Amino acid sequence: MTAQPLCSVSVDVDTLRFYHDIHGLPAPSADQTDAIYTHAMPRILQLFRQLGIRGTFFLIGEDAHVPAHRAILQQLVEEGHEIANHTQHHPYRLTVLSPEEMEDEIAQAESTLQPFLRAGQRIVGFRSPGYNTHPYLLHILRKRGYRYDSSVFPCAPYYLAKATIMALMQLRGRPSRALLGSPKVLLAPHHPYQPSDDPHTPHKAPVHSDIWQLPIAVVPGLQLPLIGTSLLLYPAPLVQTMLHLALRQSPFLNLELHALDFFDAYNDPGASALLPHQPDLRLSLTRKIQRLKDAFLTIQHTHRFLPIAETLPVAQSNGL
Ligand SMILES: [Zn+2]
């Protein structure tokens, strides 16, 4: 029997200070209430509720210390969404930290986020900031019993664009605090796999209970990124073509959004300095929500939405 194709919608809840970091701008401090939580997150939850989507939210541990963010975290769990680990402080240079610092980033986020989970639940998923991974990071995740990592984004156009922008910023004397990451990512599979010691390479003899690597969606053939930013910025007919190509060929679609995709930069507080640097912020909120809703409705024709952790038994039985 063939299982129904699945789609996991994941949301990286990166707060505004990290976009300031990427663009080399002065950033707000970590203890301030952030409009990503108070303004964007309620919109995501509302849309997911409306369409019956349960998703996966990759959360930064230290954001959970801010009182105004805590009610949203509780609501996420109450509404059946998965909470996953996006590190304690979201260091873009995670993979060049010492082994102890790397593990601290993962362990601290676990203990900060764990109190929000239901009794008996634990965090089983991880995504690295900036899609950068490393054999030692994978080793830590295995050691700590994680069931999946979703840090690999095997998309050549994205990698080249990031390299170009970072080089230009360096030339202009305003270097980005992002990290480009290993070019090995360009050779990684586009489908879920159980990795060897290297997170970009499948294991030759997969072990049933071992960790999975779930690469972020790339359109087969066109090799374009299938992420929130492309759903918002590419022409609508191209987005529909991309979705149809991906849905036809992917029994599991790992669709990554950012909470920023639901942000209204003209009316929500805290993003005015980012407006000249992020074209997606200049779209109207109504248009953005409509674009994302259209994509979800297209996906729903063939694929069932489930949080990432709940797709893993299916991935194992299908040998995806
Ligand atoms: Zn992030």
PDB file of C-alpha atoms and ligand atoms in Angstrom:
ATOM      1  CA  MET A   1       0.000   0.000   0.000  1.00  0.00           C
ATOM      2  CA  THR A   2       1.328   3.436  -0.876  1.00  0.00           C
ATOM      3  CA  ALA A   3       1.148   5.954   1.955  1.00  0.00           C
ATOM      4  CA  GLN A   4      -0.327   9.378   1.260  1.00  0.00           C
ATOM      5  CA  PRO A   5       2.361  11.941   0.390  1.00  0.00           C
ATOM      6  CA  LEU A   6       3.226  14.228   3.273  1.00  0.00           C
ATOM      7  CA  CYS A   7       4.219  17.866   3.681  1.00  0.00           C
ATOM      8  CA  SER A   8       5.811  19.331   6.779  1.00  0.00           C
ATOM      9  CA  VAL A   9       5.576  23.090   7.104  1.00  0.00           C
ATOM     10  CA  SER A  10       8.278  24.331   9.415  1.00  0.00           C
ATOM     11  CA  VAL A  11       8.692  27.877  10.680  1.00  0.00           C
ATOM     12  CA  ASP A  12      12.045  29.237  11.826  1.00  0.00           C
ATOM     13  CA  VAL A  13      11.085  31.751  14.486  1.00  0.00           C
ATOM     14  CA  ASP A  14      14.054  34.077  14.033  1.00  0.00           C
ATOM     15  CA  THR A  15      13.492  37.311  15.929  1.00  0.00           C
ATOM     16  CA  LEU A  16      14.230  40.690  14.365  1.00  0.00           C
ATOM     17  CA  ARG A  17      17.657  41.149  15.897  1.00  0.00           C
ATOM     18  CA  PHE A  18      19.034  38.326  13.733  1.00  0.00           C
ATOM     19  CA  TYR A  19      17.990  40.049  10.516  1.00  0.00           C
ATOM     20  CA  HIS A  20      19.779  43.150  11.790  1.00  0.00           C
ATOM     21  CA  ASP A  21      22.844  40.915  12.332  1.00  0.00           C
ATOM     22  CA  ILE A  22      22.685  39.474   8.812  1.00  0.00           C
ATOM     23  CA  HIS A  23      22.675  42.980   7.339  1.00  0.00           C
ATOM     24  CA  GLY A  24      25.412  44.242   9.651  1.00  0.00           C
ATOM     25  CA  LEU A  25      23.002  46.689  11.390  1.00  0.00           C
ATOM     26  CA  PRO A  26      22.885  47.510  15.125  1.00  0.00           C
ATOM     27  CA  ALA A  27      20.581  44.919  16.701  1.00  0.00           C
ATOM     28  CA  PRO A  28      17.996  45.173  19.532  1.00  0.00           C
ATOM     29  CA  SER A  29      18.901  43.307  22.734  1.00  0.00           C
ATOM     30  CA  ALA A  30      17.743  39.740  23.412  1.00  0.00           C
ATOM     31  CA  ASP A  31      15.591  40.608  26.435  1.00  0.00           C
ATOM     32  CA  GLN A  32      13.194  42.888  24.540  1.00  0.00           C
ATOM     33  CA  THR A  33       9.710  41.873  23.456  1.00  0.00           C
ATOM     34  CA  ASP A  34       9.928  41.141  19.740  1.00  0.00           C
ATOM     35  CA  ALA A  35       7.135  41.804  17.256  1.00  0.00           C
ATOM     36  CA  ILE A  36       7.886  38.494  15.542  1.00  0.00           C
ATOM     37  CA  TYR A  37       6.251  36.893  18.594  1.00  0.00           C
ATOM     38  CA  THR A  38       3.572  39.448  19.366  1.00  0.00           C
ATOM     39  CA  HIS A  39       2.508  40.250  15.780  1.00  0.00           C
ATOM     40  CA  ALA A  40       3.686  37.614  13.249  1.00  0.00           C
ATOM     41  CA  MET A  41       3.169  34.449  15.306  1.00  0.00           C
ATOM     42  CA  PRO A  42      -0.555  35.008  16.044  1.00  0.00           C
ATOM     43  CA  ARG A  43      -1.103  35.379  12.260  1.00  0.00           C
ATOM     44  CA  ILE A  44       0.679  32.096  11.549  1.00  0.00           C
ATOM     45  CA  LEU A  45      -1.332  30.273  14.179  1.00  0.00           C
ATOM     46  CA  GLN A  46      -4.558  31.731  12.833  1.00  0.00           C
ATOM     47  CA  LEU A  47      -3.808  30.632   9.245  1.00  0.00           C
ATOM     48  CA  PHE A  48      -2.681  27.172  10.343  1.00  0.00           C
ATOM     49  CA  ARG A  49      -5.859  26.800  12.430  1.00  0.00           C
ATOM     50  CA  GLN A  50      -7.994  27.885   9.473  1.00  0.00           C
ATOM     51  CA  LEU A  51      -6.386  25.308   7.129  1.00  0.00           C
ATOM     52  CA  GLY A  52      -5.975  22.499   9.663  1.00  0.00           C
ATOM     53  CA  ILE A  53      -2.179  22.581   9.501  1.00  0.00           C
ATOM     54  CA  ARG A  54      -0.077  21.357  12.385  1.00  0.00           C
ATOM     55  CA  GLY A  55       3.503  22.510  11.835  1.00  0.00           C
ATOM     56  CA  THR A  56       6.980  22.450  13.344  1.00  0.00           C
ATOM     57  CA  PHE A  57       8.387  25.578  14.966  1.00  0.00           C
ATOM     58  CA  PHE A  58      12.170  25.888  15.285  1.00  0.00           C
ATOM     59  CA  LEU A  59      12.625  28.112  18.330  1.00  0.00           C
ATOM     60  CA  ILE A  60      15.571  30.030  19.758  1.00  0.00           C
ATOM     61  CA  GLY A  61      15.914  29.182  23.459  1.00  0.00           C
ATOM     62  CA  GLU A  62      16.691  32.638  24.807  1.00  0.00           C
ATOM     63  CA  ASP A  63      13.510  34.079  23.254  1.00  0.00           C
ATOM     64  CA  ALA A  64      11.533  31.959  25.728  1.00  0.00           C
ATOM     65  CA  HIS A  65      12.909  34.060  28.607  1.00  0.00           C
ATOM     66  CA  VAL A  66      10.949  37.116  27.442  1.00  0.00           C
ATOM     67  CA  PRO A  67       7.620  37.189  29.352  1.00  0.00           C
ATOM     68  CA  ALA A  68       5.551  38.430  26.389  1.00  0.00           C
ATOM     69  CA  HIS A  69       6.695  35.456  24.258  1.00  0.00           C
ATOM     70  CA  ARG A  70       5.700  32.740  26.691  1.00  0.00           C
ATOM     71  CA  ALA A  71       1.946  32.746  26.023  1.00  0.00           C
ATOM     72  CA  ILE A  72       2.626  32.103  22.321  1.00  0.00           C
ATOM     73  CA  LEU A  73       4.900  29.176  23.146  1.00  0.00           C
ATOM     74  CA  GLN A  74       2.185  27.660  25.331  1.00  0.00           C
ATOM     75  CA  GLN A  75      -0.370  28.178  22.577  1.00  0.00           C
ATOM     76  CA  LEU A  76       1.870  26.406  20.039  1.00  0.00           C
ATOM     77  CA  VAL A  77       1.901  23.274  22.140  1.00  0.00           C
ATOM     78  CA  GLU A  78      -1.811  23.449  23.007  1.00  0.00           C
ATOM     79  CA  GLU A  79      -2.677  23.608  19.298  1.00  0.00           C
ATOM     80  CA  GLY A  80      -0.666  20.471  18.510  1.00  0.00           C
ATOM     81  CA  HIS A  81       2.375  21.995  16.821  1.00  0.00           C
ATOM     82  CA  GLU A  82       5.847  20.585  17.283  1.00  0.00           C
ATOM     83  CA  ILE A  83       8.539  22.570  19.098  1.00  0.00           C
ATOM     84  CA  ALA A  84      12.060  21.944  17.791  1.00  0.00           C
ATOM     85  CA  ASN A  85      15.526  23.251  18.654  1.00  0.00           C
ATOM     86  CA  HIS A  86      17.040  26.205  16.772  1.00  0.00           C
ATOM     87  CA  THR A  87      19.846  26.696  19.392  1.00  0.00           C
ATOM     88  CA  GLN A  88      19.905  28.884  22.500  1.00  0.00           C
ATOM     89  CA  HIS A  89      21.378  32.067  20.951  1.00  0.00           C
ATOM     90  CA  HIS A  90      21.154  31.426  17.173  1.00  0.00           C
ATOM     91  CA  PRO A  91      24.876  31.869  16.467  1.00  0.00           C
ATOM     92  CA  TYR A  92      25.391  32.037  12.700  1.00  0.00           C
ATOM     93  CA  ARG A  93      28.916  30.797  13.396  1.00  0.00           C
ATOM     94  CA  LEU A  94      27.741  27.744  15.351  1.00  0.00           C
ATOM     95  CA  THR A  95      29.813  25.338  13.273  1.00  0.00           C
ATOM     96  CA  VAL A  96      33.086  27.145  14.007  1.00  0.00           C
ATOM     97  CA  LEU A  97      32.529  27.264  17.789  1.00  0.00           C
ATOM     98  CA  SER A  98      34.395  24.839  20.063  1.00  0.00           C
ATOM     99  CA  PRO A  99      32.788  21.385  20.552  1.00  0.00           C
ATOM    100  CA  GLU A 100      31.741  22.385  24.105  1.00  0.00           C
ATOM    101  CA  GLU A 101      30.170  25.644  22.942  1.00  0.00           C
ATOM    102  CA  MET A 102      28.329  23.817  20.151  1.00  0.00           C
ATOM    103  CA  GLU A 103      26.850  21.332  22.600  1.00  0.00           C
ATOM    104  CA  ASP A 104      25.954  24.102  25.074  1.00  0.00           C
ATOM    105  CA  GLU A 105      23.920  25.842  22.376  1.00  0.00           C
ATOM    106  CA  ILE A 106      21.878  22.681  21.852  1.00  0.00           C
ATOM    107  CA  ALA A 107      21.615  21.610  25.507  1.00  0.00           C
ATOM    108  CA  GLN A 108      20.632  25.060  26.811  1.00  0.00           C
ATOM    109  CA  ALA A 109      17.850  25.417  24.242  1.00  0.00           C
ATOM    110  CA  GLU A 110      16.551  21.957  25.221  1.00  0.00           C
ATOM    111  CA  SER A 111      16.323  22.879  28.885  1.00  0.00           C
ATOM    112  CA  THR A 112      14.805  26.304  28.157  1.00  0.00           C
ATOM    113  CA  LEU A 113      12.140  24.926  25.835  1.00  0.00           C
ATOM    114  CA  GLN A 114      11.394  21.631  27.605  1.00  0.00           C
ATOM    115  CA  PRO A 115       9.054  23.215  30.244  1.00  0.00           C
ATOM    116  CA  PHE A 116       6.677  24.261  27.456  1.00  0.00           C
ATOM    117  CA  LEU A 117       6.217  20.690  26.193  1.00  0.00           C
ATOM    118  CA  ARG A 118       3.485  18.319  27.335  1.00  0.00           C
ATOM    119  CA  ALA A 119       4.381  15.720  29.969  1.00  0.00           C
ATOM    120  CA  GLY A 120       6.268  12.858  28.341  1.00  0.00           C
ATOM    121  CA  GLN A 121       7.215  14.863  25.246  1.00  0.00           C
ATOM    122  CA  ARG A 122      10.794  15.749  24.379  1.00  0.00           C
ATOM    123  CA  ILE A 123      12.485  17.745  21.666  1.00  0.00           C
ATOM    124  CA  VAL A 124      13.609  15.462  18.832  1.00  0.00           C
ATOM    125  CA  GLY A 125      14.376  17.863  15.977  1.00  0.00           C
ATOM    126  CA  PHE A 126      17.069  20.425  15.229  1.00  0.00           C
ATOM    127  CA  ARG A 127      17.807  23.062  12.611  1.00  0.00           C
ATOM    128  CA  SER A 128      21.059  25.007  12.596  1.00  0.00           C
ATOM    129  CA  PRO A 129      21.094  28.800  12.066  1.00  0.00           C
ATOM    130  CA  GLY A 130      21.908  29.746   8.474  1.00  0.00           C
ATOM    131  CA  TYR A 131      21.667  26.090   7.226  1.00  0.00           C
ATOM    132  CA  ASN A 132      25.258  25.372   8.286  1.00  0.00           C
ATOM    133  CA  THR A 133      26.053  21.952   9.640  1.00  0.00           C
ATOM    134  CA  HIS A 134      29.144  20.002  10.607  1.00  0.00           C
ATOM    135  CA  PRO A 135      30.117  16.403  11.465  1.00  0.00           C
ATOM    136  CA  TYR A 136      30.571  17.305  15.135  1.00  0.00           C
ATOM    137  CA  LEU A 137      27.147  18.915  15.288  1.00  0.00           C
ATOM    138  CA  LEU A 138      25.650  15.709  13.888  1.00  0.00           C
ATOM    139  CA  HIS A 139      27.619  13.712  16.463  1.00  0.00           C
ATOM    140  CA  ILE A 140      26.095  15.822  19.273  1.00  0.00           C
ATOM    141  CA  LEU A 141      22.575  15.323  17.927  1.00  0.00           C
ATOM    142  CA  ARG A 142      23.086  11.536  17.714  1.00  0.00           C
ATOM    143  CA  LYS A 143      24.525  11.439  21.215  1.00  0.00           C
ATOM    144  CA  ARG A 144      21.564  13.379  22.616  1.00  0.00           C
ATOM    145  CA  GLY A 145      19.030  11.076  20.957  1.00  0.00           C
ATOM    146  CA  TYR A 146      17.652  13.426  18.294  1.00  0.00           C
ATOM    147  CA  ARG A 147      15.509  11.772  15.634  1.00  0.00           C
ATOM    148  CA  TYR A 148      16.129  14.290  12.898  1.00  0.00           C
ATOM    149  CA  ASP A 149      18.186  17.232  11.737  1.00  0.00           C
ATOM    150  CA  SER A 150      16.840  19.600   9.082  1.00  0.00           C
ATOM    151  CA  SER A 151      19.811  21.884   8.483  1.00  0.00           C
ATOM    152  CA  VAL A 152      20.800  20.935   4.934  1.00  0.00           C
ATOM    153  CA  PHE A 153      19.621  23.189   2.088  1.00  0.00           C
ATOM    154  CA  PRO A 154      21.104  21.670  -1.099  1.00  0.00           C
ATOM    155  CA  CYS A 155      20.288  24.603  -3.366  1.00  0.00           C
ATOM    156  CA  ALA A 156      23.034  25.940  -5.672  1.00  0.00           C
ATOM    157  CA  PRO A 157      21.271  29.233  -6.604  1.00  0.00           C
ATOM    158  CA  TYR A 158      20.729  30.019  -2.906  1.00  0.00           C
ATOM    159  CA  TYR A 159      24.353  29.178  -2.025  1.00  0.00           C
ATOM    160  CA  LEU A 160      25.749  31.315  -4.849  1.00  0.00           C
ATOM    161  CA  ALA A 161      23.458  34.249  -4.020  1.00  0.00           C
ATOM    162  CA  LYS A 162      24.503  34.112  -0.368  1.00  0.00           C
ATOM    163  CA  ALA A 163      28.206  33.976  -1.328  1.00  0.00           C
ATOM    164  CA  THR A 164      27.789  36.976  -3.656  1.00  0.00           C
ATOM    165  CA  ILE A 165      25.887  39.111  -1.130  1.00  0.00           C
ATOM    166  CA  MET A 166      28.395  38.344   1.625  1.00  0.00           C
ATOM    167  CA  ALA A 167      31.299  39.251  -0.677  1.00  0.00           C
ATOM    168  CA  LEU A 168      29.623  42.553  -1.648  1.00  0.00           C
ATOM    169  CA  MET A 169      28.951  43.447   1.983  1.00  0.00           C
ATOM    170  CA  GLN A 170      32.601  42.738   2.796  1.00  0.00           C
ATOM    171  CA  LEU A 171      33.699  45.046  -0.047  1.00  0.00           C
ATOM    172  CA  ARG A 172      31.418  47.803   1.252  1.00  0.00           C
ATOM    173  CA  GLY A 173      33.029  47.576   4.702  1.00  0.00           C
ATOM    174  CA  ARG A 174      29.827  46.346   6.412  1.00  0.00           C
ATOM    175  CA  PRO A 175      30.550  42.593   6.727  1.00  0.00           C
ATOM    176  CA  SER A 176      27.637  40.248   7.419  1.00  0.00           C
ATOM    177  CA  ARG A 177      27.764  38.213  10.619  1.00  0.00           C
ATOM    178  CA  ALA A 178      26.452  35.206   8.666  1.00  0.00           C
ATOM    179  CA  LEU A 179      28.653  32.222   7.673  1.00  0.00           C
ATOM    180  CA  LEU A 180      28.651  30.743   4.169  1.00  0.00           C
ATOM    181  CA  GLY A 181      29.046  27.086   5.189  1.00  0.00           C
ATOM    182  CA  SER A 182      30.508  24.052   3.449  1.00  0.00           C
ATOM    183  CA  PRO A 183      30.081  23.711  -0.352  1.00  0.00           C
ATOM    184  CA  LYS A 184      29.535  19.974   0.304  1.00  0.00           C
ATOM    185  CA  VAL A 185      25.895  20.921   0.802  1.00  0.00           C
ATOM    186  CA  LEU A 186      25.629  21.217  -2.992  1.00  0.00           C
ATOM    187  CA  LEU A 187      26.228  17.459  -3.328  1.00  0.00           C
ATOM    188  CA  ALA A 188      23.739  16.415  -0.634  1.00  0.00           C
ATOM    189  CA  PRO A 189      20.622  14.435  -1.644  1.00  0.00           C
ATOM    190  CA  HIS A 190      17.331  16.311  -1.946  1.00  0.00           C
ATOM    191  CA  HIS A 191      15.289  13.569  -0.264  1.00  0.00           C
ATOM    192  CA  PRO A 192      15.351  12.412   3.392  1.00  0.00           C
ATOM    193  CA  TYR A 193      18.305  10.185   4.246  1.00  0.00           C
ATOM    194  CA  GLN A 194      20.125   8.703   7.178  1.00  0.00           C
ATOM    195  CA  PRO A 195      23.522  10.419   7.217  1.00  0.00           C
ATOM    196  CA  SER A 196      26.994   8.940   7.617  1.00  0.00           C
ATOM    197  CA  ASP A 197      29.406  10.766   9.956  1.00  0.00           C
ATOM    198  CA  ASP A 198      29.178  13.636   7.474  1.00  0.00           C
ATOM    199  CA  PRO A 199      25.743  15.291   7.592  1.00  0.00           C
ATOM    200  CA  HIS A 200      25.807  15.912   3.822  1.00  0.00           C
ATOM    201  CA  THR A 201      26.406  12.263   2.856  1.00  0.00           C
ATOM    202  CA  PRO A 202      24.006   9.307   3.239  1.00  0.00           C
ATOM    203  CA  HIS A 203      25.097   6.318   5.298  1.00  0.00           C
ATOM    204  CA  LYS A 204      25.897   3.289   3.140  1.00  0.00           C
ATOM    205  CA  ALA A 205      24.123   0.949   5.550  1.00  0.00           C
ATOM    206  CA  PRO A 206      21.378   2.940   7.320  1.00  0.00           C
ATOM    207  CA  VAL A 207      20.468   1.916  10.857  1.00  0.00           C
ATOM    208  CA  HIS A 208      16.746   1.671  11.521  1.00  0.00           C
ATOM    209  CA  SER A 209      16.645   3.818  14.653  1.00  0.00           C
ATOM    210  CA  ASP A 210      19.320   6.313  13.606  1.00  0.00           C
ATOM    211  CA  ILE A 211      18.874  10.039  13.020  1.00  0.00           C
ATOM    212  CA  TRP A 212      17.417  11.357   9.732  1.00  0.00           C
ATOM    213  CA  GLN A 213      18.570  14.294   7.693  1.00  0.00           C
ATOM    214  CA  LEU A 214      15.587  16.075   6.154  1.00  0.00           C
ATOM    215  CA  PRO A 215      16.843  18.532   3.513  1.00  0.00           C
ATOM    216  CA  ILE A 216      14.847  21.704   2.916  1.00  0.00           C
ATOM    217  CA  ALA A 217      12.766  21.571  -0.295  1.00  0.00           C
ATOM    218  CA  VAL A 218      14.345  22.399  -3.645  1.00  0.00           C
ATOM    219  CA  VAL A 219      12.327  22.146  -6.880  1.00  0.00           C
ATOM    220  CA  PRO A 220      13.420  19.050  -8.850  1.00  0.00           C
ATOM    221  CA  GLY A 221      14.810  19.923 -12.277  1.00  0.00           C
ATOM    222  CA  LEU A 222      14.686  23.710 -11.847  1.00  0.00           C
ATOM    223  CA  GLN A 223      16.809  23.491  -8.673  1.00  0.00           C
ATOM    224  CA  LEU A 224      15.072  26.588  -7.305  1.00  0.00           C
ATOM    225  CA  PRO A 225      14.527  27.043  -3.555  1.00  0.00           C
ATOM    226  CA  LEU A 226      11.025  26.119  -2.430  1.00  0.00           C
ATOM    227  CA  ILE A 227      10.904  28.198   0.747  1.00  0.00           C
ATOM    228  CA  GLY A 228       8.734  31.007   2.095  1.00  0.00           C
ATOM    229  CA  THR A 229      10.783  33.770   0.456  1.00  0.00           C
ATOM    230  CA  SER A 230      10.406  32.262  -3.022  1.00  0.00           C
ATOM    231  CA  LEU A 231       6.669  31.675  -2.499  1.00  0.00           C
ATOM    232  CA  LEU A 232       6.367  35.393  -1.681  1.00  0.00           C
ATOM    233  CA  LEU A 233       8.724  36.938  -4.240  1.00  0.00           C
ATOM    234  CA  TYR A 234       8.614  34.820  -7.400  1.00  0.00           C
ATOM    235  CA  PRO A 235       5.896  35.484 -10.019  1.00  0.00           C
ATOM    236  CA  ALA A 236       2.691  33.588  -9.179  1.00  0.00           C
ATOM    237  CA  PRO A 237       2.732  31.351 -12.321  1.00  0.00           C
ATOM    238  CA  LEU A 238       6.329  30.309 -11.580  1.00  0.00           C
ATOM    239  CA  VAL A 239       5.389  29.473  -7.976  1.00  0.00           C
ATOM    240  CA  GLN A 240       2.536  27.262  -9.183  1.00  0.00           C
ATOM    241  CA  THR A 241       4.886  25.486 -11.629  1.00  0.00           C
ATOM    242  CA  MET A 242       7.460  24.999  -8.877  1.00  0.00           C
ATOM    243  CA  LEU A 243       4.841  23.589  -6.537  1.00  0.00           C
ATOM    244  CA  HIS A 244       3.450  21.200  -9.132  1.00  0.00           C
ATOM    245  CA  LEU A 245       6.916  19.899 -10.056  1.00  0.00           C
ATOM    246  CA  ALA A 246       7.816  19.402  -6.405  1.00  0.00           C
ATOM    247  CA  LEU A 247       4.515  17.812  -5.412  1.00  0.00           C
ATOM    248  CA  ARG A 248       4.577  15.380  -8.329  1.00  0.00           C
ATOM    249  CA  GLN A 249       8.037  14.105  -7.436  1.00  0.00           C
ATOM    250  CA  SER A 250       8.191  14.400  -3.645  1.00  0.00           C
ATOM    251  CA  PRO A 251       6.443  11.873  -1.405  1.00  0.00           C
ATOM    252  CA  PHE A 252       7.694  14.101   1.419  1.00  0.00           C
ATOM    253  CA  LEU A 253       7.903  17.877   1.018  1.00  0.00           C
ATOM    254  CA  ASN A 254       9.882  19.775   3.668  1.00  0.00           C
ATOM    255  CA  LEU A 255       8.617  23.340   3.267  1.00  0.00           C
ATOM    256  CA  GLU A 256      10.493  25.917   5.305  1.00  0.00           C
ATOM    257  CA  LEU A 257       9.086  29.315   6.199  1.00  0.00           C
ATOM    258  CA  HIS A 258      10.281  32.040   8.522  1.00  0.00           C
ATOM    259  CA  ALA A 259       8.009  33.838  10.972  1.00  0.00           C
ATOM    260  CA  LEU A 260       9.171  37.003   9.175  1.00  0.00           C
ATOM    261  CA  ASP A 261       7.077  35.870   6.178  1.00  0.00           C
ATOM    262  CA  PHE A 262       4.024  36.924   8.248  1.00  0.00           C
ATOM    263  CA  PHE A 263       5.434  40.288   9.326  1.00  0.00           C
ATOM    264  CA  ASP A 264       3.931  43.655   8.397  1.00  0.00           C
ATOM    265  CA  ALA A 265       7.000  45.886   8.209  1.00  0.00           C
ATOM    266  CA  TYR A 266       4.937  49.053   7.663  1.00  0.00           C
ATOM    267  CA  ASN A 267       2.714  48.662  10.717  1.00  0.00           C
ATOM    268  CA  ASP A 268       4.424  46.232  13.094  1.00  0.00           C
ATOM    269  CA  PRO A 269       7.172  47.717  15.290  1.00  0.00           C
ATOM    270  CA  GLY A 270      10.915  47.148  15.016  1.00  0.00           C
ATOM    271  CA  ALA A 271      11.756  46.542  11.344  1.00  0.00           C
ATOM    272  CA  SER A 272      12.114  50.000   9.757  1.00  0.00           C
ATOM    273  CA  ALA A 273      15.920  49.714   9.548  1.00  0.00           C
ATOM    274  CA  LEU A 274      15.534  46.421   7.665  1.00  0.00           C
ATOM    275  CA  LEU A 275      13.200  47.727   4.965  1.00  0.00           C
ATOM    276  CA  PRO A 276      15.914  48.902   2.522  1.00  0.00           C
ATOM    277  CA  HIS A 277      17.692  45.519   2.807  1.00  0.00           C
ATOM    278  CA  GLN A 278      14.910  42.907   2.581  1.00  0.00           C
ATOM    279  CA  PRO A 279      12.688  42.996  -0.526  1.00  0.00           C
ATOM    280  CA  ASP A 280      10.218  40.499   1.019  1.00  0.00           C
ATOM    281  CA  LEU A 281       9.494  42.993   3.813  1.00  0.00           C
ATOM    282  CA  ARG A 282       8.250  45.530   1.285  1.00  0.00           C
ATOM    283  CA  LEU A 283       5.283  43.369   0.228  1.00  0.00           C
ATOM    284  CA  SER A 284       1.913  44.083   1.822  1.00  0.00           C
ATOM    285  CA  LEU A 285       0.821  41.727   4.563  1.00  0.00           C
ATOM    286  CA  THR A 286      -2.445  40.931   2.768  1.00  0.00           C
ATOM    287  CA  ARG A 287      -0.557  39.861  -0.332  1.00  0.00           C
ATOM    288  CA  LYS A 288       1.908  37.754   1.630  1.00  0.00           C
ATOM    289  CA  ILE A 289      -0.766  35.864   3.541  1.00  0.00           C
ATOM    290  CA  GLN A 290      -2.735  35.279   0.335  1.00  0.00           C
ATOM    291  CA  ARG A 291       0.391  33.931  -1.420  1.00  0.00           C
ATOM    292  CA  LEU A 292       1.147  31.506   1.392  1.00  0.00           C
ATOM    293  CA  LYS A 293      -2.476  30.431   1.704  1.00  0.00           C
ATOM    294  CA  ASP A 294      -2.635  29.737  -2.063  1.00  0.00           C
ATOM    295  CA  ALA A 295       0.474  27.547  -1.764  1.00  0.00           C
ATOM    296  CA  PHE A 296      -0.949  25.597   1.187  1.00  0.00           C
ATOM    297  CA  LEU A 297      -4.227  25.019  -0.666  1.00  0.00           C
ATOM    298  CA  THR A 298      -2.337  23.684  -3.704  1.00  0.00           C
ATOM    299  CA  ILE A 299      -0.278  21.369  -1.508  1.00  0.00           C
ATOM    300  CA  GLN A 300      -3.373  20.139   0.302  1.00  0.00           C
ATOM    301  CA  HIS A 301      -4.745  18.637  -2.930  1.00  0.00           C
ATOM    302  CA  THR A 302      -2.220  15.835  -2.799  1.00  0.00           C
ATOM    303  CA  HIS A 303      -0.194  16.029   0.418  1.00  0.00           C
ATOM    304  CA  ARG A 304      -1.197  15.748   4.054  1.00  0.00           C
ATOM    305  CA  PHE A 305       0.310  18.210   6.531  1.00  0.00           C
ATOM    306  CA  LEU A 306       2.066  16.769   9.570  1.00  0.00           C
ATOM    307  CA  PRO A 307       4.748  18.096  11.940  1.00  0.00           C
ATOM    308  CA  ILE A 308       8.180  16.773  10.953  1.00  0.00           C
ATOM    309  CA  ALA A 309       8.533  14.427  13.940  1.00  0.00           C
ATOM    310  CA  GLU A 310       5.294  12.669  12.994  1.00  0.00           C
ATOM    311  CA  THR A 311       6.489  11.967   9.440  1.00  0.00           C
ATOM    312  CA  LEU A 312       9.484   9.904  10.533  1.00  0.00           C
ATOM    313  CA  PRO A 313       7.773   6.516  10.999  1.00  0.00           C
ATOM    314  CA  VAL A 314       6.345   6.965   7.487  1.00  0.00           C
ATOM    315  CA  ALA A 315       9.764   7.902   6.130  1.00  0.00           C
ATOM    316  CA  GLN A 316      11.193   4.752   7.674  1.00  0.00           C
ATOM    317  CA  SER A 317       8.527   2.414   6.376  1.00  0.00           C
ATOM    318  CA  ASN A 318       8.709   3.917   2.866  1.00  0.00           C
ATOM    319  CA  GLY A 319      12.506   3.971   2.825  1.00  0.00           C
ATOM    320  CA  LEU A 320      12.264   7.589   1.568  1.00  0.00           C
TER     321      LEU A 320
HETATM  322 ZN    ZN B   1      17.175  30.875  12.080  1.00  0.00          ZN
END
